[in-house]
Amino acid sequence: MSDTWKRLVLPPLGIILLLLLWQWYCVQFNVAEAVLPKPTQVAGAFIARWDLLLEEGWVTLKATLYGFLLALGIGIPIAVAISNSKTLNWMFSPLLIALQSVPKVALAPIVLVWLGTGIESKLAIAWLVAFFPVVIDTAAGLQSTPPELLELARSLRASRWQIFWKVQLPAALPFVMTGAKVAVTLAVIGAVIGEFIGSSEGLGHLLLSATSQINTPLAFASLFALAALGMLAYLLVVIVEWLLRPLLPPAPASH
Amino acid sequence: MSFGELVSVRRVFEQKRYGRVVGEPLVAIDEASLSFEEGEFVSLLGPSGCGKTTLLRIIAGLIPKTAGSVRIRGEEVTEPHPDFGFVFQTPNLMPWRNVLDNVLFPMEILGKLDKAARARAFELLEMVGLKGFHDVRPHQLSGGMQQRAALCRALVHQPTLLLMDEPFGALDELTRMEMNDLLLEIRARTKATVVFVTHSIAEAVYLSDQVLVFSKRPARIVERIGIDLPYPRSARTRYTGQFMALEHRAGRALGIFHETADQS
């Protein structure tokens, strides 16, 4: 079997194996549905509540992506500011690290008080969770601009603006993409935290209400939907990265 | 050469400071002056780390000098001049741009990215033997080819002064000799003035009209050697008695012949 085949066949095979084991365990030990539903029951819930999952999933996906975009939109300018100004760097870097050290879940109730139970607080929490890696990676990227390239630009008397757009930013782009990949998965977590704390919609809310009604199959279905959503969000970033490939350095040859 | 003085360097002194600690001087040109004529090819020859690169960067206006005066056509150099082309030790190409866009980078910065600029870029690429490679990314090229592209980038805005900082130092011997011939050809065509930093005696003698031999740090000029080898120069030139005599003279100025080991 060729490697391509293996790569296509083996991942689903792993999942099927795990599901079979799960099903066998539930049947063999007669596990109560409320504790651990069988995969078939979860699949049943999936099929029965398909529209509901899709609807709530859409709400969560929106919160995730908007929070993620907010993280990029605010994180990149912060990184630009602190990597271009020593003053700003010294003034705000400790604050940023302090903010990152606060557990975001602990901030969630306060955000809720400020922004209410709508999408705003979810966005704020998703942003809070996701923006730090964007800042750190972008700043690292901006600072790693080869000094000779900066010198070349200086030898042509390029303006600061030209140096930023034509040298520093393109050089930092691979780092920004790395930060974005981490950030998007964190944004999902942020969105769900927001939905847990106080929201009347979204997959996080559905998961919580299904559990409280001891509708475990639906809770598991929401959980799987969340995993799928996270992968979808990640995939979107990978697609953007693929679209930007003319601007990115070549991947190291993989022979 | 009667084009008149292009570059003059007088009593330039450069000293590094590490915080409060004043380091040893990097460049100390206390001779009355050193000057390059328009159209001249001058090599700065000296041991690695002797400060000749620092001097080149001072001439380019890339780093400030502690004292002294550097004038280009009578004007004091205080910042980089867009009329210069700089070639670095490494090709220094942008990995996210293809060869053509790398070559056109100076025109972009100078705001002169037009049809004529593109035509000139293609012309230069053809001249250095990179015809058909304009759409290729730097990493797909060999080191020599990358340095050729960098040469095109330095020439694209038609500078009158080409400053080269050990541009072929990282290349293998054969590629380096090829690049030397290419540079002679380019220079014959463009009539540019070239200041060339190198630590290779053969390279300095082969390329130059004038070789300035520098001592170890701080860089002082220990000897000026006028190279009167006839043009066009070719591989044969390297094996003439005149060439070897000049090499020998430069080598002696560098101090490579120790009294005891010197059998000649």
mmCIF file of N, CA and C in Angstrom, chain A residues 125-214:
data_model
loop_
_atom_site.group_PDB
_atom_site.id
_atom_site.type_symbol
_atom_site.label_atom_id
_atom_site.label_comp_id
_atom_site.label_asym_id
_atom_site.label_seq_id
_atom_site.Cartn_x
_atom_site.Cartn_y
_atom_site.Cartn_z
ATOM 1 N N ILE A 125 -14.435 37.725 24.995
ATOM 2 C CA ILE A 125 -13.699 36.625 25.634
ATOM 3 C C ILE A 125 -12.853 35.876 24.602
ATOM 4 N N ALA A 126 -13.456 35.613 23.424
ATOM 5 C CA ALA A 126 -12.695 34.943 22.363
ATOM 6 C C ALA A 126 -11.461 35.772 22.013
ATOM 7 N N TRP A 127 -11.640 37.076 21.945
ATOM 8 C CA TRP A 127 -10.520 37.957 21.627
ATOM 9 C C TRP A 127 -9.443 37.883 22.704
ATOM 10 N N LEU A 128 -9.920 37.955 23.972
ATOM 11 C CA LEU A 128 -8.978 37.921 25.097
ATOM 12 C C LEU A 128 -8.128 36.659 25.082
ATOM 13 N N VAL A 129 -8.777 35.533 24.781
ATOM 14 C CA VAL A 129 -8.058 34.258 24.799
ATOM 15 C C VAL A 129 -7.100 34.158 23.609
ATOM 16 N N ALA A 130 -7.515 34.750 22.464
ATOM 17 C CA ALA A 130 -6.779 34.467 21.221
ATOM 18 C C ALA A 130 -5.713 35.496 20.861
ATOM 19 N N PHE A 131 -5.775 36.684 21.431
ATOM 20 C CA PHE A 131 -4.928 37.737 20.861
ATOM 21 C C PHE A 131 -3.463 37.648 21.274
ATOM 22 N N PHE A 132 -3.195 36.998 22.408
ATOM 23 C CA PHE A 132 -1.821 36.983 22.903
ATOM 24 C C PHE A 132 -0.829 36.302 21.940
ATOM 25 N N PRO A 133 -1.152 35.087 21.471
ATOM 26 C CA PRO A 133 -0.201 34.485 20.520
ATOM 27 C C PRO A 133 -0.015 35.310 19.262
ATOM 28 N N VAL A 134 -1.060 36.013 18.845
ATOM 29 C CA VAL A 134 -0.914 36.869 17.653
ATOM 30 C C VAL A 134 0.122 37.958 17.927
ATOM 31 N N VAL A 135 0.011 38.585 19.094
ATOM 32 C CA VAL A 135 0.946 39.656 19.443
ATOM 33 C C VAL A 135 2.370 39.116 19.522
ATOM 34 N N ILE A 136 2.536 38.017 20.259
ATOM 35 C CA ILE A 136 3.880 37.477 20.485
ATOM 36 C C ILE A 136 4.520 37.031 19.172
ATOM 37 N N ASP A 137 3.765 36.282 18.369
ATOM 38 C CA ASP A 137 4.352 35.773 17.131
ATOM 39 C C ASP A 137 4.635 36.893 16.136
ATOM 40 N N THR A 138 3.698 37.842 16.024
ATOM 41 C CA THR A 138 3.921 38.947 15.088
ATOM 42 C C THR A 138 5.133 39.774 15.513
ATOM 43 N N ALA A 139 5.222 40.049 16.813
ATOM 44 C CA ALA A 139 6.357 40.842 17.302
ATOM 45 C C ALA A 139 7.670 40.106 17.029
ATOM 46 N N ALA A 140 7.668 38.788 17.278
ATOM 47 C CA ALA A 140 8.881 37.996 17.009
ATOM 48 C C ALA A 140 9.222 38.072 15.531
ATOM 49 N N GLY A 141 8.201 37.991 14.675
ATOM 50 C CA GLY A 141 8.420 38.047 13.236
ATOM 51 C C GLY A 141 8.997 39.391 12.810
ATOM 52 N N LEU A 142 8.433 40.469 13.364
ATOM 53 C CA LEU A 142 8.905 41.808 12.986
ATOM 54 C C LEU A 142 10.340 42.019 13.431
ATOM 55 N N GLN A 143 10.676 41.436 14.594
ATOM 56 C CA GLN A 143 12.032 41.628 15.093
ATOM 57 C C GLN A 143 13.041 40.725 14.390
ATOM 58 N N SER A 144 12.535 39.726 13.679
ATOM 59 C CA SER A 144 13.480 38.797 13.033
ATOM 60 C C SER A 144 13.783 39.208 11.597
ATOM 61 N N THR A 145 13.344 40.385 11.192
ATOM 62 C CA THR A 145 13.683 40.855 9.846
ATOM 63 C C THR A 145 15.196 40.858 9.677
ATOM 64 N N PRO A 146 15.712 40.207 8.607
ATOM 65 C CA PRO A 146 17.170 40.185 8.435
ATOM 66 C C PRO A 146 17.732 41.601 8.422
ATOM 67 N N PRO A 147 18.733 41.898 9.238
ATOM 68 C CA PRO A 147 19.281 43.253 9.301
ATOM 69 C C PRO A 147 19.836 43.736 7.960
ATOM 70 N N GLU A 148 20.342 42.798 7.135
ATOM 71 C CA GLU A 148 20.889 43.211 5.838
ATOM 72 C C GLU A 148 19.784 43.756 4.938
ATOM 73 N N LEU A 149 18.572 43.174 5.065
ATOM 74 C CA LEU A 149 17.473 43.671 4.243
ATOM 75 C C LEU A 149 17.089 45.081 4.666
ATOM 76 N N LEU A 150 17.127 45.327 5.986
ATOM 77 C CA LEU A 150 16.830 46.671 6.481
ATOM 78 C C LEU A 150 17.884 47.647 5.972
ATOM 79 N N GLU A 151 19.133 47.168 5.942
ATOM 80 C CA GLU A 151 20.221 48.014 5.473
ATOM 81 C C GLU A 151 20.061 48.329 3.983
ATOM 82 N N LEU A 152 19.650 47.321 3.236
ATOM 83 C CA LEU A 152 19.395 47.537 1.803
ATOM 84 C C LEU A 152 18.340 48.618 1.623
ATOM 85 N N ALA A 153 17.260 48.504 2.385
ATOM 86 C CA ALA A 153 16.192 49.495 2.273
ATOM 87 C C ALA A 153 16.714 50.879 2.674
ATOM 88 N N ARG A 154 17.552 50.898 3.723
ATOM 89 C CA ARG A 154 18.091 52.184 4.177
ATOM 90 C C ARG A 154 19.024 52.790 3.136
ATOM 91 N N SER A 155 19.798 51.918 2.464
ATOM 92 C CA SER A 155 20.745 52.418 1.471
ATOM 93 C C SER A 155 20.000 53.079 0.314
ATOM 94 N N LEU A 156 18.729 52.750 0.155
ATOM 95 C CA LEU A 156 17.923 53.383 -0.900
ATOM 96 C C LEU A 156 17.085 54.518 -0.334
ATOM 97 N N ARG A 157 17.320 54.825 0.920
ATOM 98 C CA ARG A 157 16.587 55.881 1.621
ATOM 99 C C ARG A 157 15.084 55.613 1.637
ATOM 100 N N ALA A 158 14.722 54.356 1.888
ATOM 101 C CA ALA A 158 13.299 54.026 1.984
ATOM 102 C C ALA A 158 12.720 54.703 3.220
ATOM 103 N N SER A 159 11.452 55.112 3.123
ATOM 104 C CA SER A 159 10.794 55.715 4.286
ATOM 105 C C SER A 159 10.446 54.611 5.285
ATOM 106 N N ARG A 160 10.164 55.008 6.508
ATOM 107 C CA ARG A 160 9.770 54.041 7.541
ATOM 108 C C ARG A 160 8.577 53.229 7.082
ATOM 109 N N TRP A 161 7.666 53.930 6.436
ATOM 110 C CA TRP A 161 6.434 53.320 5.936
ATOM 111 C C TRP A 161 6.753 52.246 4.904
ATOM 112 N N GLN A 162 7.671 52.589 3.952
ATOM 113 C CA GLN A 162 8.072 51.618 2.926
ATOM 114 C C GLN A 162 8.776 50.428 3.557
ATOM 115 N N ILE A 163 9.645 50.710 4.524
ATOM 116 C CA ILE A 163 10.364 49.623 5.186
ATOM 117 C C ILE A 163 9.366 48.686 5.846
ATOM 118 N N PHE A 164 8.358 49.266 6.490
ATOM 119 C CA PHE A 164 7.372 48.425 7.170
ATOM 120 C C PHE A 164 6.603 47.570 6.174
ATOM 121 N N TRP A 165 6.039 48.196 5.147
ATOM 122 C CA TRP A 165 5.165 47.452 4.226
ATOM 123 C C TRP A 165 5.919 46.517 3.310
ATOM 124 N N LYS A 166 7.121 46.925 2.882
ATOM 125 C CA LYS A 166 7.806 46.134 1.861
ATOM 126 C C LYS A 166 8.853 45.179 2.425
ATOM 127 N N VAL A 167 9.294 45.428 3.652
ATOM 128 C CA VAL A 167 10.325 44.555 4.209
ATOM 129 C C VAL A 167 9.858 43.861 5.488
ATOM 130 N N GLN A 168 9.518 44.655 6.510
ATOM 131 C CA GLN A 168 9.247 44.046 7.812
ATOM 132 C C GLN A 168 8.007 43.149 7.807
ATOM 133 N N LEU A 169 6.915 43.692 7.252
ATOM 134 C CA LEU A 169 5.676 42.915 7.301
ATOM 135 C C LEU A 169 5.758 41.616 6.490
ATOM 136 N N PRO A 170 6.251 41.677 5.232
ATOM 137 C CA PRO A 170 6.388 40.409 4.510
ATOM 138 C C PRO A 170 7.314 39.423 5.221
ATOM 139 N N ALA A 171 8.372 39.957 5.855
ATOM 140 C CA ALA A 171 9.287 39.058 6.558
ATOM 141 C C ALA A 171 8.596 38.439 7.765
ATOM 142 N N ALA A 172 7.634 39.164 8.351
ATOM 143 C CA ALA A 172 6.965 38.659 9.561
ATOM 144 C C ALA A 172 5.777 37.758 9.233
ATOM 145 N N LEU A 173 5.356 37.774 7.971
ATOM 146 C CA LEU A 173 4.121 37.073 7.621
ATOM 147 C C LEU A 173 4.071 35.596 8.035
ATOM 148 N N PRO A 174 5.145 34.837 7.829
ATOM 149 C CA PRO A 174 5.086 33.434 8.271
ATOM 150 C C PRO A 174 4.821 33.314 9.775
ATOM 151 N N PHE A 175 5.393 34.228 10.548
ATOM 152 C CA PHE A 175 5.170 34.220 12.000
ATOM 153 C C PHE A 175 3.723 34.567 12.319
ATOM 154 N N VAL A 176 3.186 35.543 11.571
ATOM 155 C CA VAL A 176 1.788 35.936 11.784
ATOM 156 C C VAL A 176 0.879 34.738 11.526
ATOM 157 N N MET A 177 1.192 33.986 10.466
ATOM 158 C CA MET A 177 0.360 32.817 10.147
ATOM 159 C C MET A 177 0.424 31.781 11.258
ATOM 160 N N THR A 178 1.614 31.567 11.819
ATOM 161 C CA THR A 178 1.742 30.616 12.934
ATOM 162 C C THR A 178 0.889 31.080 14.107
ATOM 163 N N GLY A 179 0.992 32.373 14.433
ATOM 164 C CA GLY A 179 0.191 32.928 15.516
ATOM 165 C C GLY A 179 -1.292 32.768 15.242
ATOM 166 N N ALA A 180 -1.675 32.982 13.976
ATOM 167 C CA ALA A 180 -3.087 32.893 13.604
ATOM 168 C C ALA A 180 -3.620 31.479 13.786
ATOM 169 N N LYS A 181 -2.785 30.491 13.479
ATOM 170 C CA LYS A 181 -3.245 29.099 13.624
ATOM 171 C C LYS A 181 -3.504 28.750 15.085
ATOM 172 N N VAL A 182 -2.619 29.225 15.949
ATOM 173 C CA VAL A 182 -2.825 28.990 17.384
ATOM 174 C C VAL A 182 -4.050 29.768 17.847
ATOM 175 N N ALA A 183 -4.154 31.020 17.379
ATOM 176 C CA ALA A 183 -5.216 31.908 17.842
ATOM 177 C C ALA A 183 -6.597 31.376 17.476
ATOM 178 N N VAL A 184 -6.725 30.793 16.291
ATOM 179 C CA VAL A 184 -8.063 30.396 15.857
ATOM 180 C C VAL A 184 -8.594 29.244 16.716
ATOM 181 N N THR A 185 -7.704 28.345 17.111
ATOM 182 C CA THR A 185 -8.171 27.250 17.978
ATOM 183 C C THR A 185 -8.510 27.790 19.363
ATOM 184 N N LEU A 186 -7.750 28.802 19.809
ATOM 185 C CA LEU A 186 -8.054 29.409 21.106
ATOM 186 C C LEU A 186 -9.364 30.184 21.049
ATOM 187 N N ALA A 187 -9.654 30.786 19.893
ATOM 188 C CA ALA A 187 -10.886 31.564 19.753
ATOM 189 C C ALA A 187 -12.107 30.682 19.962
ATOM 190 N N VAL A 188 -12.028 29.410 19.503
ATOM 191 C CA VAL A 188 -13.141 28.474 19.728
ATOM 192 C C VAL A 188 -13.361 28.315 21.233
ATOM 193 N N ILE A 189 -12.252 28.114 21.951
ATOM 194 C CA ILE A 189 -12.350 27.948 23.409
ATOM 195 C C ILE A 189 -12.993 29.184 24.032
ATOM 196 N N GLY A 190 -12.529 30.363 23.595
ATOM 197 C CA GLY A 190 -13.067 31.607 24.131
ATOM 198 C C GLY A 190 -14.557 31.733 23.888
ATOM 199 N N ALA A 191 -14.968 31.401 22.667
ATOM 200 C CA ALA A 191 -16.388 31.513 22.336
ATOM 201 C C ALA A 191 -17.228 30.597 23.224
ATOM 202 N N VAL A 192 -16.726 29.380 23.446
ATOM 203 C CA VAL A 192 -17.486 28.418 24.267
ATOM 204 C C VAL A 192 -17.521 28.870 25.729
ATOM 205 N N ILE A 193 -16.410 29.421 26.216
ATOM 206 C CA ILE A 193 -16.424 29.959 27.587
ATOM 207 C C ILE A 193 -17.524 31.014 27.698
ATOM 208 N N GLY A 194 -17.584 31.889 26.702
ATOM 209 C CA GLY A 194 -18.605 32.936 26.685
ATOM 210 C C GLY A 194 -20.003 32.349 26.728
ATOM 211 N N GLU A 195 -20.191 31.264 25.977
ATOM 212 C CA GLU A 195 -21.525 30.652 25.923
ATOM 213 C C GLU A 195 -21.860 29.927 27.222
ATOM 214 N N PHE A 196 -20.840 29.401 27.870
ATOM 215 C CA PHE A 196 -21.037 28.721 29.157
ATOM 216 C C PHE A 196 -21.485 29.708 30.225
ATOM 217 N N ILE A 197 -20.804 30.855 30.254
ATOM 218 C CA ILE A 197 -21.015 31.808 31.339
ATOM 219 C C ILE A 197 -22.382 32.463 31.249
ATOM 220 N N GLY A 198 -22.743 32.875 30.071
ATOM 221 C CA GLY A 198 -24.043 33.523 30.003
ATOM 222 C C GLY A 198 -24.462 33.798 28.594
ATOM 223 N N SER A 199 -25.141 32.835 27.992
ATOM 224 C CA SER A 199 -25.634 33.061 26.651
ATOM 225 C C SER A 199 -26.823 32.140 26.466
ATOM 226 N N SER A 200 -27.709 32.542 25.603
ATOM 227 C CA SER A 200 -28.886 31.695 25.397
ATOM 228 C C SER A 200 -28.816 31.013 24.048
ATOM 229 N N GLU A 201 -27.673 31.020 23.447
ATOM 230 C CA GLU A 201 -27.535 30.322 22.167
ATOM 231 C C GLU A 201 -26.089 29.842 21.970
ATOM 232 N N GLY A 202 -25.894 29.090 20.910
ATOM 233 C CA GLY A 202 -24.573 28.567 20.596
ATOM 234 C C GLY A 202 -24.397 27.140 21.098
ATOM 235 N N LEU A 203 -23.379 26.476 20.558
ATOM 236 C CA LEU A 203 -23.147 25.061 20.900
ATOM 237 C C LEU A 203 -22.808 24.892 22.381
ATOM 238 N N GLY A 204 -22.085 25.842 22.937
ATOM 239 C CA GLY A 204 -21.721 25.779 24.353
ATOM 240 C C GLY A 204 -22.970 25.791 25.214
ATOM 241 N N HIS A 205 -23.879 26.674 24.856
ATOM 242 C CA HIS A 205 -25.141 26.741 25.597
ATOM 243 C C HIS A 205 -25.933 25.464 25.410
ATOM 244 N N LEU A 206 -26.002 24.952 24.197
ATOM 245 C CA LEU A 206 -26.736 23.713 23.904
ATOM 246 C C LEU A 206 -26.164 22.555 24.728
ATOM 247 N N LEU A 207 -24.849 22.478 24.781
ATOM 248 C CA LEU A 207 -24.165 21.424 25.531
ATOM 249 C C LEU A 207 -24.564 21.491 27.003
ATOM 250 N N LEU A 208 -24.557 22.701 27.517
ATOM 251 C CA LEU A 208 -24.874 22.908 28.927
ATOM 252 C C LEU A 208 -26.326 22.548 29.218
ATOM 253 N N SER A 209 -27.243 22.994 28.354
ATOM 254 C CA SER A 209 -28.660 22.734 28.626
ATOM 255 C C SER A 209 -28.995 21.260 28.409
ATOM 256 N N ALA A 210 -28.324 20.621 27.438
ATOM 257 C CA ALA A 210 -28.570 19.189 27.216
ATOM 258 C C ALA A 210 -28.113 18.388 28.429
ATOM 259 N N THR A 211 -26.987 18.762 29.003
ATOM 260 C CA THR A 211 -26.484 18.059 30.185
ATOM 261 C C THR A 211 -27.442 18.240 31.366
ATOM 262 N N SER A 212 -27.929 19.463 31.514
ATOM 263 C CA SER A 212 -28.808 19.708 32.654
ATOM 264 C C SER A 212 -30.136 18.973 32.498
ATOM 265 N N GLN A 213 -30.498 18.641 31.250
ATOM 266 C CA GLN A 213 -31.727 17.850 31.022
ATOM 267 C C GLN A 213 -31.412 16.360 30.947
ATOM 268 N N ILE A 214 -30.198 16.024 31.290
ATOM 269 C CA ILE A 214 -29.699 14.648 31.207
ATOM 270 C C ILE A 214 -29.942 14.055 29.827
#
